[in-house]
PDB file of C-alpha atoms in Angstrom:
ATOM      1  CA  UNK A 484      -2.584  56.717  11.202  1.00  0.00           C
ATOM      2  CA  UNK A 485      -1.525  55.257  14.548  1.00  0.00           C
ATOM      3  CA  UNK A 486      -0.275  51.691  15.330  1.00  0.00           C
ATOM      4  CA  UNK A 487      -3.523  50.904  17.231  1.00  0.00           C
ATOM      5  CA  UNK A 488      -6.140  48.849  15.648  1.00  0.00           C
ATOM      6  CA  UNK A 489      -9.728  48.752  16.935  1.00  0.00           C
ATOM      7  CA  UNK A 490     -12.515  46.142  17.356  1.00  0.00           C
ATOM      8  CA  UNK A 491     -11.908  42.783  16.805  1.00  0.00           C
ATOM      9  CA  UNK A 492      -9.176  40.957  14.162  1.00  0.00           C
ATOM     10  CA  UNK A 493     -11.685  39.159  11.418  1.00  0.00           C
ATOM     11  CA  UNK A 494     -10.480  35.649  11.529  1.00  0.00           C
ATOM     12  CA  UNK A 495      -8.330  34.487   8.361  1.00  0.00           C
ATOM     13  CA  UNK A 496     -10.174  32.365   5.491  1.00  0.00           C
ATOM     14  CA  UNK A 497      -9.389  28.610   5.609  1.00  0.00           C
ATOM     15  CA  UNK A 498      -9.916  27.028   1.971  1.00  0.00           C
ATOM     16  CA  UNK A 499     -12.835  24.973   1.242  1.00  0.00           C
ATOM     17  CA  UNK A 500     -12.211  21.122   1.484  1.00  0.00           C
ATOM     18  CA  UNK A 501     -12.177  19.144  -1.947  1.00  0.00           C
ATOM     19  CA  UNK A 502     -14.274  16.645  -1.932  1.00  0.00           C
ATOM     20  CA  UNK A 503     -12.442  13.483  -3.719  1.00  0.00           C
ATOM     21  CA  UNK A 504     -14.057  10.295  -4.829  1.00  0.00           C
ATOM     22  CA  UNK A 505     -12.775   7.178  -2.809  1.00  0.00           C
ATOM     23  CA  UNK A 506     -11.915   4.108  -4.760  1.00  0.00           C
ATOM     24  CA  UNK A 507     -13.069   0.921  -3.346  1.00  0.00           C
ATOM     25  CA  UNK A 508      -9.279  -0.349  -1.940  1.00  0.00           C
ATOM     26  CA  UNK A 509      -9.995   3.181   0.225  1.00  0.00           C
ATOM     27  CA  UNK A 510     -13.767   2.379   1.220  1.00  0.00           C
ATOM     28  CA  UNK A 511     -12.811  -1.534   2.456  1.00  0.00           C
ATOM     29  CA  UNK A 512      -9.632   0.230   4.096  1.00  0.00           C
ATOM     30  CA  UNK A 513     -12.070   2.619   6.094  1.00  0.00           C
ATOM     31  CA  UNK A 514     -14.691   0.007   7.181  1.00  0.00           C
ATOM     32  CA  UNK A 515     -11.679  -2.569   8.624  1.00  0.00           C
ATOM     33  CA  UNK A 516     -11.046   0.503  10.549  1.00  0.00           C
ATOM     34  CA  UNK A 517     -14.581   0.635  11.581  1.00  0.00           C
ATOM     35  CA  UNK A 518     -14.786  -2.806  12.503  1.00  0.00           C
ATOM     36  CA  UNK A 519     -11.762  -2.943  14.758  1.00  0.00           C
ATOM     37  CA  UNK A 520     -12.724   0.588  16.559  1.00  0.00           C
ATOM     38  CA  UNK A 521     -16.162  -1.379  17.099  1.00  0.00           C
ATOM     39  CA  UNK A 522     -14.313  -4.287  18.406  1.00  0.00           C
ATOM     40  CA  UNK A 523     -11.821  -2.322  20.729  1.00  0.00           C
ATOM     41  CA  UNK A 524     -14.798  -0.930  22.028  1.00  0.00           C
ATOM     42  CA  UNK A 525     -16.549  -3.862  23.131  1.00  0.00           C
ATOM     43  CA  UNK A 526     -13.413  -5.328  24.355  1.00  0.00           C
ATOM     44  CA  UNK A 527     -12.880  -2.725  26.734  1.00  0.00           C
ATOM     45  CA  UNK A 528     -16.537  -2.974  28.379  1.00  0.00           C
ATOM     46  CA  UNK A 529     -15.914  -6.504  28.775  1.00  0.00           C
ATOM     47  CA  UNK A 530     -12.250  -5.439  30.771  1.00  0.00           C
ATOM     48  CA  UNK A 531     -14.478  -2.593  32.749  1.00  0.00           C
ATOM     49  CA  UNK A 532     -17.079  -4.769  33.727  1.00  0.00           C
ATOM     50  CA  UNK A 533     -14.687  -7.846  35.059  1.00  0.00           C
ATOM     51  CA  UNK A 534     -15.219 -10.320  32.369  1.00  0.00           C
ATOM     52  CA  UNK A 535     -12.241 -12.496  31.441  1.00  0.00           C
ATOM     53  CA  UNK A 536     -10.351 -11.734  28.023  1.00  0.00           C
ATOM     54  CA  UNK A 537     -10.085 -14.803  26.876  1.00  0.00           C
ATOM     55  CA  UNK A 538     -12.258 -18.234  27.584  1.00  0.00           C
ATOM     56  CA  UNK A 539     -11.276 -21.993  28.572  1.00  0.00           C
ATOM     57  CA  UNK A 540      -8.972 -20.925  31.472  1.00  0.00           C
ATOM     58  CA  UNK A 541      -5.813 -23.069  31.759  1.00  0.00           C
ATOM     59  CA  UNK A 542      -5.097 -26.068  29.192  1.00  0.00           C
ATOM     60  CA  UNK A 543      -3.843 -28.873  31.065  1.00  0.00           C
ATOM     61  CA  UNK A 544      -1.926 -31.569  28.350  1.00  0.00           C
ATOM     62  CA  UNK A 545      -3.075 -34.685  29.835  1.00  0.00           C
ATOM     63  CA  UNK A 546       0.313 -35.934  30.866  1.00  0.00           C
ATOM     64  CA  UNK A 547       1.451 -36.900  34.591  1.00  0.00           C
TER      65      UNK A 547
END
C-alpha cells in the first residue's frame, strides 16, 4: 500500500445538537436581548439618516 490516498477526504462527523428545555429566567433573558438588538437597530437608522440622538436641545436654568 502506498502513502497516496485518492479521491476526496469524507468530512469528519460533528455530533448532533441536544436539544435542552429553557427555563423561563433563560426565555425573559433571550427576549431582553431581542429587544435591545431591536432597539440598537433603530437607533442606528436614526444616526444614518441625520436625526438627533436625543430631543430638547440645550437646557438653559433660568438664571442670569
Amino acid at each position: 500500500m502506498s502513502g497516496r490516498q485518492g479521491g476526496k477526504a469524507k468530512p469528519l462527523k460533528q455530533k448532533k445538537k441536544q436539544q435542552h428545555d429553557l427555563d423561563p429566567e433563560e426565555l425573559a433573558f433571550k427576549e431582553k436581548q431581542k429587544a435591545d438588538a431591536a432597539a440598537k437597530k433603530a437607533m442606528m437608522g436614526n444616526i444614518k439618516a441625520g436625526k438627533p440622538l436625543v430631543g430638547g436641545g440645550i437646557k438653559k436654568s433660568g438664571k442670569k
